[in-house]
Amino acid sequence: MLNTSKEMETNNVKAFGAENRDASLKQMKIQRREPSANDIEIDILYCGVCHSDLHTVRNDWGGSIYPAVPGHEIVGRITKIGNSVSKFKVGDLAAVGCMVDSCGQCSSCTQDLEQYCVPGFTGTYNGKDRHLGGQTFGGYSEKVVVDERFVLRVPENLDPAAAAPLLCAGITTWSPLRHWKVKKGDKVAVVGLGGLGHMAIKLAKALGAHVTLFSRSPEKEKDAKALGADAIVISTDKQQMSSVNAAFDLIIDTVPYVHDVNEYIPALNINGTIVLVGYLGPLEPMLNTVPMILGRKSVAGSVIGGIAETQEMLDFCGKHNIVSEIELIKMQDINEAYERMLKSDVRYRFVIDMESLKT
Ligand code: NAP
Ligand code: ZN
């Protein structure tokens, strides 16, 4: 039910956001609702920095609403719960990813696929706030209030800062690995070694796959191997590219900007799939269907993952001790972090220590 801000009690919290697409992020105040019956209030400890945050701030996809307060890799402690909350208690470590709501009734939601909610899920930021009206504000803030259906449990054995990126980079790469049923011995490749790419390597490896990285950056080879990659192919080297003909069952492409996807089709085995999770928009050059038709190959897309699948991934990471490789930054360093992300200079996820916003 949509409540208006007049009916709802709200609290002012500190946040960091951008007033328009050309502006740097700066400190601002936003409103959070007082938790209602099914809500959980979380004091944010850490928030990962996803390339989608940057796309949203700079309006790369169109449709950004300002002020934009990004952040959808949230880990924190529960400070308040509503009367009807049953799965969590005050003091629990909790997490929020890319969604804070969905219709709950459509054919996708009823199959635990809230990320494909037919009327559309509510994004943690830049979504339509169903409670207060206006846009939703993300995790670059002191607190967040979320319906318990969209709150995740973080295994206590994981470092909470390094676990934060699991909420987007982790689930976005886990979901295609599971959907395409990757198992021991399968040949998986990952395009791009950034936030998503490094999680894809770790997760595919933990599922028992043989993992290859495609990268434009030869200097990342050592890291790729340390993360679990069995091989690396420099994507700008034609000879190296032709050495992996018909080599892979699944390729996860995390590149954020338009690039030539045709270059990767020969690397797919018969029945192989390249799943695009990075770039959103028309491809240039266009896709050539010939090698797809002649090899029964698929080009697919995938967005994040459902809530149950996200919990499954977090539990798997808890069991296998998997977290992200992070560089902890202060909230005030976010603009510099974005510039480094644009230069592919992230090793391999920035995470904001939210304590820096409180001081
Ligand atoms: P990131 O940390 O910046 O990593 C992207 C990597 O891609 C870079 O490290 C670089 O790796 C490679 N790359 C960058 N620009 C490139 C270019 N122009 N051509 C070829 N390769 C390039 O970004 P991220 O946070 O992993 O996010 C990746 C993309 O996924 C973003 O577009 C983001 O919005 C999107 N995303 C999608 C979902 C979803 O649900 N589908 C969820 C989260 C994020 P090398 O140096 O190894 O080449
Ligand atoms: Zn993200």
mmCIF file with all atom_site columns, C-alpha atoms in Angstrom, residues 12 16 20 25 36 74 110 115 119 122 125 146 168 192 194 241 253 277 287-289 292 309 320 343:
data_model
loop_
_atom_site.group_PDB
_atom_site.id
_atom_site.type_symbol
_atom_site.label_atom_id
_atom_site.label_alt_id
_atom_site.label_comp_id
_atom_site.label_asym_id
_atom_site.label_entity_id
_atom_site.label_seq_id
_atom_site.pdbx_PDB_ins_code
_atom_site.Cartn_x
_atom_site.Cartn_y
_atom_site.Cartn_z
_atom_site.occupancy
_atom_site.B_iso_or_equiv
_atom_site.pdbx_formal_charge
_atom_site.auth_seq_id
_atom_site.auth_comp_id
_atom_site.auth_asym_id
_atom_site.auth_atom_id
_atom_site.pdbx_PDB_model_num
ATOM 1  C CA . ASN A 1 12  ? 16.626 12.495  8.592   1.00 0.00 ? 12  ASN A CA 1
ATOM 2  C CA . PHE A 1 16  ? 26.191 10.981  -0.158  1.00 0.00 ? 16  PHE A CA 1
ATOM 3  C CA . ASN A 1 20  ? 22.823 16.003  -11.426 1.00 0.00 ? 20  ASN A CA 1
ATOM 4  C CA . LEU A 1 25  ? 28.868 13.302  -5.085  1.00 0.00 ? 25  LEU A CA 1
ATOM 5  C CA . SER A 1 36  ? 6.349  -0.159  9.960   1.00 0.00 ? 36  SER A CA 1
ATOM 6  C CA . ILE A 1 74  ? 24.807 -3.057  1.905   1.00 0.00 ? 74  ILE A CA 1
ATOM 7  C CA . THR A 1 110 ? 5.829  -16.409 -7.153  1.00 0.00 ? 110 THR A CA 1
ATOM 8  C CA . GLN A 1 115 ? 14.472 -9.682  -10.230 1.00 0.00 ? 115 GLN A CA 1
ATOM 9  C CA . PRO A 1 119 ? 5.554  -4.872  -13.300 1.00 0.00 ? 119 PRO A CA 1
ATOM 10 C CA . THR A 1 122 ? 11.872 -1.614  -6.848  1.00 0.00 ? 122 THR A CA 1
ATOM 11 C CA . TYR A 1 125 ? 18.167 3.269   -5.476  1.00 0.00 ? 125 TYR A CA 1
ATOM 12 C CA . VAL A 1 146 ? 13.642 -2.306  4.142   1.00 0.00 ? 146 VAL A CA 1
ATOM 13 C CA . CYS A 1 168 ? 25.498 -7.463  -6.260  1.00 0.00 ? 168 CYS A CA 1
ATOM 14 C CA . GLY A 1 192 ? 36.632 -8.421  -17.759 1.00 0.00 ? 192 GLY A CA 1
ATOM 15 C CA . GLY A 1 194 ? 36.613 -6.010  -12.251 1.00 0.00 ? 194 GLY A CA 1
ATOM 16 C CA . MET A 1 241 ? 41.826 -15.296 -29.179 1.00 0.00 ? 241 MET A CA 1
ATOM 17 C CA . ASP A 1 253 ? 30.661 -11.102 -20.126 1.00 0.00 ? 253 ASP A CA 1
ATOM 18 C CA . VAL A 1 277 ? 25.571 -9.088  -17.601 1.00 0.00 ? 277 VAL A CA 1
ATOM 19 C CA . LEU A 1 287 ? 25.665 -9.528  -33.879 1.00 0.00 ? 287 LEU A CA 1
ATOM 20 C CA . ASN A 1 288 ? 26.347 -11.874 -36.778 1.00 0.00 ? 288 ASN A CA 1
ATOM 21 C CA . THR A 1 289 ? 23.889 -14.786 -36.531 1.00 0.00 ? 289 THR A CA 1
ATOM 22 C CA . MET A 1 292 ? 25.258 -18.879 -33.693 1.00 0.00 ? 292 MET A CA 1
ATOM 23 C CA . GLU A 1 309 ? 19.022 -17.399 -4.700  1.00 0.00 ? 309 GLU A CA 1
ATOM 24 C CA . HIS A 1 320 ? 33.484 -22.025 1.158   1.00 0.00 ? 320 HIS A CA 1
ATOM 25 C CA . LYS A 1 343 ? 40.215 3.452   -15.792 1.00 0.00 ? 343 LYS A CA 1
#
